[in-house]
Short mmCIF file of N, CA and C in Angstrom, two decimals:
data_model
loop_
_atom_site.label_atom_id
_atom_site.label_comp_id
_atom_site.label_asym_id
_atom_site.label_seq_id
_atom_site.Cartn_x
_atom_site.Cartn_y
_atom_site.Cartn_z
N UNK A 191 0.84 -1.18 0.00
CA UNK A 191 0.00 0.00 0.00
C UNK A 191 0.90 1.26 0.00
N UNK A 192 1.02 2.07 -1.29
CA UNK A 192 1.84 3.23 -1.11
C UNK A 192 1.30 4.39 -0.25
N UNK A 193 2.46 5.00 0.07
CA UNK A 193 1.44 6.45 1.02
C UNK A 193 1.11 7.73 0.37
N UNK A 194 0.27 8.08 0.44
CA UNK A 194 0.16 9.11 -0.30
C UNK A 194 -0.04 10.62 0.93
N UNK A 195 0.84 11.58 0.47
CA UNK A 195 0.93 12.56 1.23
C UNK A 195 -0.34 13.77 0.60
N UNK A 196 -0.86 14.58 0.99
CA UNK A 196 -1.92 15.23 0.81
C UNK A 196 -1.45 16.54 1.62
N UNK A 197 -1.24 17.41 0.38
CA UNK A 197 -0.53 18.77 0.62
C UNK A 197 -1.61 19.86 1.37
N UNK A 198 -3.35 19.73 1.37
CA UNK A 198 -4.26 20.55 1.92
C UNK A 198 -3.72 21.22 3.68
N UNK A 199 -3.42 20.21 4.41
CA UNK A 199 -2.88 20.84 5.62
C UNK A 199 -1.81 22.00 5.54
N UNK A 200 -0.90 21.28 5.03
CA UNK A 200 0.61 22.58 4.08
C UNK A 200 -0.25 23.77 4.22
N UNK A 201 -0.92 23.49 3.04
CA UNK A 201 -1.81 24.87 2.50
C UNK A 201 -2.24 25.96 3.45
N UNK A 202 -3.36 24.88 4.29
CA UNK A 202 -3.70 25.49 5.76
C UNK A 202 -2.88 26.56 6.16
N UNK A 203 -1.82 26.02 6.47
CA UNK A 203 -0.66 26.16 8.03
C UNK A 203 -0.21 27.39 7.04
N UNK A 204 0.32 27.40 5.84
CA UNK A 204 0.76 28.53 5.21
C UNK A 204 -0.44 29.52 5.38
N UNK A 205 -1.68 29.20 4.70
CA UNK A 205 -2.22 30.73 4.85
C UNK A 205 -2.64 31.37 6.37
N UNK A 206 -2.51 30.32 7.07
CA UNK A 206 -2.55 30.61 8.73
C UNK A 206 -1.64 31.70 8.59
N UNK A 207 -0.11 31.40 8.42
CA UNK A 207 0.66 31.78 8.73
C UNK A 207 0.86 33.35 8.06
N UNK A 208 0.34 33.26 6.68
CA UNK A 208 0.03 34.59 5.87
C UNK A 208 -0.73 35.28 6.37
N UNK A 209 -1.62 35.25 6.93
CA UNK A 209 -2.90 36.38 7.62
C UNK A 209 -2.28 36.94 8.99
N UNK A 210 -1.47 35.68 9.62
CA UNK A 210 -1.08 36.58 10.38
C UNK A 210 -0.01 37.42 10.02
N UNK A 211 1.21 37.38 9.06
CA UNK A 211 2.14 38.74 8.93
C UNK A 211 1.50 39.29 8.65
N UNK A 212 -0.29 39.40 7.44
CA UNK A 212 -0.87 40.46 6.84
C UNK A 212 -1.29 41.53 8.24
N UNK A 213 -1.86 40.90 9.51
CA UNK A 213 -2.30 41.70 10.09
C UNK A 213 -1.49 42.43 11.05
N UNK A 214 -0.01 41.79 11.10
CA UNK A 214 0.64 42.20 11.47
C UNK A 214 1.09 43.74 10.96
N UNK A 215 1.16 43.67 9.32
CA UNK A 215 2.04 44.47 8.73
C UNK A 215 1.14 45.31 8.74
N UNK A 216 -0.54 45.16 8.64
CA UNK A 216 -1.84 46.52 8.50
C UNK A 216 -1.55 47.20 10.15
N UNK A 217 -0.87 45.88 11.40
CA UNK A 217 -0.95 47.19 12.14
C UNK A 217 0.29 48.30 12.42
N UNK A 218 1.36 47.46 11.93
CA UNK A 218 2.38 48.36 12.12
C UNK A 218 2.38 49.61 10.82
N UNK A 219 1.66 49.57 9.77
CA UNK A 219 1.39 50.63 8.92
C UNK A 219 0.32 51.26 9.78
N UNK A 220 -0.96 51.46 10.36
CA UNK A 220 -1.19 52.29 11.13
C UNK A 220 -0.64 53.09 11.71
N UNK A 221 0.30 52.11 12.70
CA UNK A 221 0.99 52.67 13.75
C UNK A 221 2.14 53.71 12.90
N UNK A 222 2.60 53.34 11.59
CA UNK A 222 3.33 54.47 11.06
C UNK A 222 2.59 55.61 10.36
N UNK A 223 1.57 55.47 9.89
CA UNK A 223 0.63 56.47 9.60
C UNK A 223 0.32 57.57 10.60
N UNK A 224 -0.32 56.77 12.05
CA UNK A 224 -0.29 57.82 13.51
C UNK A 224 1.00 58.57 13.34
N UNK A 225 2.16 58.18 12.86
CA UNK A 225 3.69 58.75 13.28
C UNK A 225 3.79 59.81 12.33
N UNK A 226 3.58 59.76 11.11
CA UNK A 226 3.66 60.48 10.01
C UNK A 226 2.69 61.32 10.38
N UNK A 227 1.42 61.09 10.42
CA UNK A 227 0.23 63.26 11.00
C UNK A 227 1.11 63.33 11.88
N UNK A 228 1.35 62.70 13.13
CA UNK A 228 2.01 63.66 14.45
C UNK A 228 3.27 64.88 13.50
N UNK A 229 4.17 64.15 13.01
CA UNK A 229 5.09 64.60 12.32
C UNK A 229 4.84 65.36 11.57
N UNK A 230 3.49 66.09 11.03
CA UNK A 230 3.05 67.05 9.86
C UNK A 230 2.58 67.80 10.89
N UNK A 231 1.93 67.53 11.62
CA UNK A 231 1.16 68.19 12.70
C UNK A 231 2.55 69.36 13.81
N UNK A 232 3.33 67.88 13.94
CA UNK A 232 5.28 69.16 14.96
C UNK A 232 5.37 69.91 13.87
N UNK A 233 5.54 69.82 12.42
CA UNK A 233 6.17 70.66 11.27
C UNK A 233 5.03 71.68 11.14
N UNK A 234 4.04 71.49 10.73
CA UNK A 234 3.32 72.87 10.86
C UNK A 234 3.74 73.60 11.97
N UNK A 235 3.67 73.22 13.58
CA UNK A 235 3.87 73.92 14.72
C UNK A 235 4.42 74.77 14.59
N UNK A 236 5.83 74.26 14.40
CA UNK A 236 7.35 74.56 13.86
C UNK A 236 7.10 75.76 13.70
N UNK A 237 6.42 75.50 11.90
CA UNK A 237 6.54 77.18 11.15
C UNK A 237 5.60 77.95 11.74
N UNK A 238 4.80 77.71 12.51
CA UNK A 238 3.69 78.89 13.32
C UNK A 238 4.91 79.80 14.30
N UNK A 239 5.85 78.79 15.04
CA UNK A 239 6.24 79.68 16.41
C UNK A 239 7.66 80.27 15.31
N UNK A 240 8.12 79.64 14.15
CA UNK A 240 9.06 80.48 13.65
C UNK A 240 8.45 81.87 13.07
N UNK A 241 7.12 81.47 12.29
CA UNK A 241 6.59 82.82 11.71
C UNK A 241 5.98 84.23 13.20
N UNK A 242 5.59 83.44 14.05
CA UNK A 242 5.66 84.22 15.74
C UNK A 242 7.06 84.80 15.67
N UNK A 243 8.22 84.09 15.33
CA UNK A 243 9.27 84.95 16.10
C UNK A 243 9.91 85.87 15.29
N UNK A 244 9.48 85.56 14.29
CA UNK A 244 9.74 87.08 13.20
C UNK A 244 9.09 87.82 12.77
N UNK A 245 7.90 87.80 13.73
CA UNK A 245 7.03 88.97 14.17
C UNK A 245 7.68 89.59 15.24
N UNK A 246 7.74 88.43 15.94
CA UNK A 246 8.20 89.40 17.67
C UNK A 246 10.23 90.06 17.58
N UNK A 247 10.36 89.47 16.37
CA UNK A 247 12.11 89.78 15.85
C UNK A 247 11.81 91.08 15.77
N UNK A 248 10.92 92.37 15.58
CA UNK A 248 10.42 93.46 15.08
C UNK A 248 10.42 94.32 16.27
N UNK A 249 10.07 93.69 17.43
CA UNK A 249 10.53 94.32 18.46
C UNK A 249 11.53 94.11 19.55
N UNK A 250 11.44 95.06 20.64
CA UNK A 250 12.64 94.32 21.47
C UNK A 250 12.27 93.34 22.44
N UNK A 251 13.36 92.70 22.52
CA UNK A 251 12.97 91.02 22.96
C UNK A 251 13.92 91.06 24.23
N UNK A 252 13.54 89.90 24.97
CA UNK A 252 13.88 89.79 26.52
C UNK A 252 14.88 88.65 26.00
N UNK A 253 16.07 88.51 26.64
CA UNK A 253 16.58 87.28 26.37
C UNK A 253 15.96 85.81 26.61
N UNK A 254 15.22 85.95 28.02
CA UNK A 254 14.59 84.84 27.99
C UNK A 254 13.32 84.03 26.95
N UNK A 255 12.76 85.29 26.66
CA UNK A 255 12.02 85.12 25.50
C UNK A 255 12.51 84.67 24.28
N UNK A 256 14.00 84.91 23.79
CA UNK A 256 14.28 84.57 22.84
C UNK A 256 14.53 83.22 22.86
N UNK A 257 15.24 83.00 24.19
CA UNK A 257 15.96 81.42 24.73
C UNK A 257 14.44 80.94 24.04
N UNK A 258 13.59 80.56 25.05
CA UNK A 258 12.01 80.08 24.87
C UNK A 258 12.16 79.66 23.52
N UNK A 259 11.92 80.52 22.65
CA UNK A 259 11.37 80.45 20.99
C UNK A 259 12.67 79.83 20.14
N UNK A 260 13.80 79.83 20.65
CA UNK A 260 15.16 79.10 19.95
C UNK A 260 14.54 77.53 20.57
N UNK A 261 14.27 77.66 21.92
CA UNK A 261 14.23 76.63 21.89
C UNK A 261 12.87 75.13 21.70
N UNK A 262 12.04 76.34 21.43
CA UNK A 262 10.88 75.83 21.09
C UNK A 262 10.98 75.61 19.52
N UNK A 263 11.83 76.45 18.59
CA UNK A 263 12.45 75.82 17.32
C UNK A 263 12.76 74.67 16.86
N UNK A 264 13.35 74.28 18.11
CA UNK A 264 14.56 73.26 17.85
C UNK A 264 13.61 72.18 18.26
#
């Protein structure tokens, strides 16, 4: 009686195994999507308190105030 092997389980265990990297990889692309707005969201900031400080560059400035806004730049 020869044996015959029957590849359907294989199959199984592979697409088991495919759904899970798929849902893996949909959540770590979320999770980089959340990263990317935050990151558009600091860069807009950015140019708000730079376009603030060359308004307030127009008058005279306190050193500490300037510290603040250099370092709210950065």
């Amino acid at each position: 009686m020869p044996f015959h092997f029957k590849l359907e389980p294989v199959l199984t265990v592979r697409q088991n195994i495919e759904e899970q990297f798929q849902f893996r990889l949909a959540r770590e692309q979320m999770i980089l999507n959340g990263h990317k707005m935050r990151l558009v969201e600091l860069e807009t900031r950015r140019q708000e308190i730079i376009a603030d400080f060359e308004e307030l560059k127009k008058q005279p400035l306190t050193g500490a105030r300037f510290g603040y806004f250099m370092d709210s730049i950065r």
